[in-house]
Amino acid sequence: MRRRTAVPLALLATAALAAGCEIEVSPGSLPTPFSVAPIPSASAGQPKYVCTAVYKILTDGAIKLAAYATGDSDTAKEGLRTTFTGMATEVTAAGAKSDDASQRAAVDEVAAALSGAGQSSDPKAFLDGEFTTIGQRIDDTCP
């Protein structure tokens, strides 16, 4: 009988002591509540998959572009160009998986605009202008 009451009392005492403690956790150490990763590859030809993949490329690219957005140096411009070119390649590959011809055409337009920005003498103008709405070009093709 003594063991049966000792264990629950020890657990209650531990819980009571821990109730007053604070544990600090940095936000970066917790996983995000959702993923914007594309749906499984078995659905790769579906328009929804392609839209998700393109949006993810644009979002990830925007994060990379932020590192160069405030600079006016040649290094910053080259970083913008390289990032836009890489994004164009990824968007083209994602669009090629679509079973929908109109969606492939819309995705190709996005890739062409990104590629043009990658070759531009002023890629920052594209970043501050057209890039902010470029994802809307495929919105009508997403279910």
Coordinates of C-alpha atoms in Angstrom, one line a residue:
M1 CA 0.0 0.0 0.0
R2 CA 2.9 2.3 0.8
R3 CA 4.3 2.1 -2.8
R4 CA 0.9 2.8 -4.3
T5 CA 0.6 6.1 -2.6
A6 CA 4.3 7.1 -2.7
V7 CA 4.5 7.2 -6.5
P8 CA 1.5 9.4 -7.1
L9 CA 2.6 11.7 -4.3
A10 CA 6.0 12.1 -5.8
L11 CA 4.5 12.9 -9.2
L12 CA 2.1 15.4 -7.7
A13 CA 5.0 17.1 -5.8
T14 CA 7.1 17.3 -8.9
A15 CA 4.2 18.7 -10.9
A16 CA 3.5 21.3 -8.2
L17 CA 7.1 22.4 -8.1
A18 CA 7.3 22.6 -11.9
A19 CA 4.1 24.7 -12.1
G20 CA 6.0 27.7 -10.9
C21 CA 8.9 27.4 -13.2
E22 CA 9.2 29.1 -16.5
I23 CA 11.0 27.5 -19.5
E24 CA 12.2 29.8 -22.2
V25 CA 12.2 28.4 -25.7
S26 CA 13.6 30.3 -28.7
P27 CA 11.1 30.6 -31.6
G28 CA 13.6 29.2 -34.0
S29 CA 13.8 25.9 -32.2
L30 CA 10.2 25.1 -32.8
P31 CA 8.9 23.6 -36.0
T32 CA 6.6 25.7 -38.1
P33 CA 2.9 24.9 -37.7
F34 CA 2.5 24.0 -41.3
S35 CA 4.5 23.3 -44.4
V36 CA 4.2 25.1 -47.8
A37 CA 6.0 22.2 -49.4
P38 CA 4.3 20.8 -52.5
I39 CA 2.0 17.8 -52.1
P40 CA 3.5 14.4 -52.6
S41 CA 5.2 13.6 -55.9
A42 CA 2.5 11.1 -56.9
S43 CA 0.3 14.2 -57.7
A44 CA 3.1 16.1 -59.4
G45 CA 1.2 16.6 -62.7
Q46 CA -1.8 18.2 -60.9
P47 CA -2.2 21.9 -61.2
K48 CA -2.4 22.3 -57.4
Y49 CA 1.0 20.8 -57.0
V50 CA 2.5 23.0 -59.7
C51 CA 1.0 26.1 -58.1
T52 CA 2.3 25.2 -54.6
A53 CA 5.7 24.4 -56.1
V54 CA 5.9 27.8 -57.9
Y55 CA 4.7 29.7 -54.9
K56 CA 7.3 28.0 -52.7
I57 CA 10.1 28.9 -55.2
L58 CA 8.9 32.5 -55.2
T59 CA 8.7 32.7 -51.4
D60 CA 12.1 31.0 -50.9
G61 CA 13.6 33.3 -53.6
A62 CA 12.2 36.4 -51.9
I63 CA 13.9 35.4 -48.7
K64 CA 17.2 35.0 -50.6
L65 CA 16.6 38.3 -52.5
A66 CA 16.2 40.2 -49.2
A67 CA 19.9 39.9 -48.5
Y68 CA 20.6 41.9 -51.6
A69 CA 17.6 44.2 -51.7
T70 CA 19.1 47.1 -49.8
G71 CA 22.5 47.2 -51.5
D72 CA 23.4 49.2 -54.6
S73 CA 26.8 47.6 -55.1
D74 CA 27.8 45.5 -58.0
T75 CA 27.9 42.5 -55.6
A76 CA 24.3 43.1 -54.6
K77 CA 23.2 43.4 -58.3
E78 CA 25.0 40.2 -59.1
G79 CA 23.3 38.5 -56.2
L80 CA 19.9 39.6 -57.4
R81 CA 20.7 38.5 -61.0
T82 CA 21.9 35.1 -59.8
T83 CA 18.9 34.5 -57.6
F84 CA 16.4 35.5 -60.3
T85 CA 18.1 33.2 -62.8
G86 CA 18.1 30.3 -60.3
M87 CA 14.4 30.9 -59.6
A88 CA 13.6 31.0 -63.3
T89 CA 15.2 27.6 -63.8
E90 CA 13.3 26.1 -60.8
V91 CA 10.0 27.6 -62.0
T92 CA 10.5 26.2 -65.5
A93 CA 11.2 22.8 -64.1
A94 CA 8.1 22.9 -61.9
G95 CA 5.9 24.1 -64.7
A96 CA 7.0 21.4 -67.0
K97 CA 5.4 18.9 -64.7
S98 CA 1.9 20.4 -65.2
D99 CA -0.7 18.4 -67.2
D100 CA -2.5 21.7 -67.9
A101 CA -1.3 23.6 -71.0
S102 CA -2.7 27.0 -69.9
Q103 CA -0.9 26.5 -66.6
R104 CA 2.4 25.6 -68.3
A105 CA 2.1 28.8 -70.4
A106 CA 1.4 31.0 -67.3
V107 CA 4.3 29.4 -65.5
D108 CA 6.5 29.9 -68.5
E109 CA 5.6 33.6 -68.4
V110 CA 6.7 33.8 -64.8
A111 CA 10.0 32.0 -65.6
A112 CA 10.6 34.4 -68.6
A113 CA 10.1 37.4 -66.4
L114 CA 12.5 36.1 -63.8
S115 CA 15.0 35.2 -66.4
G116 CA 14.7 38.7 -67.9
A117 CA 15.4 40.1 -64.4
G118 CA 18.4 37.9 -64.2
Q119 CA 19.9 39.5 -67.3
S120 CA 18.8 43.0 -66.5
S121 CA 21.2 45.9 -65.9
D122 CA 18.9 47.0 -63.0
P123 CA 17.5 43.9 -61.4
K124 CA 16.5 45.9 -58.3
A125 CA 13.8 47.7 -60.5
F126 CA 12.2 44.3 -61.2
L127 CA 12.4 43.4 -57.5
D128 CA 10.7 46.6 -56.4
G129 CA 8.2 46.5 -59.2
E130 CA 6.9 43.4 -61.1
F131 CA 8.3 40.8 -58.7
T132 CA 5.8 41.9 -56.0
T133 CA 2.9 40.6 -58.1
I134 CA 4.5 38.0 -60.3
G135 CA 2.8 35.1 -58.5
Q136 CA -0.6 36.4 -59.5
R137 CA 0.1 35.4 -63.1
I138 CA -0.6 31.7 -62.2
D139 CA -3.5 32.3 -59.8
D140 CA -6.2 31.6 -62.4
T141 CA -4.6 28.2 -63.2
C142 CA -4.7 27.0 -59.6
P143 CA -7.7 25.0 -58.5

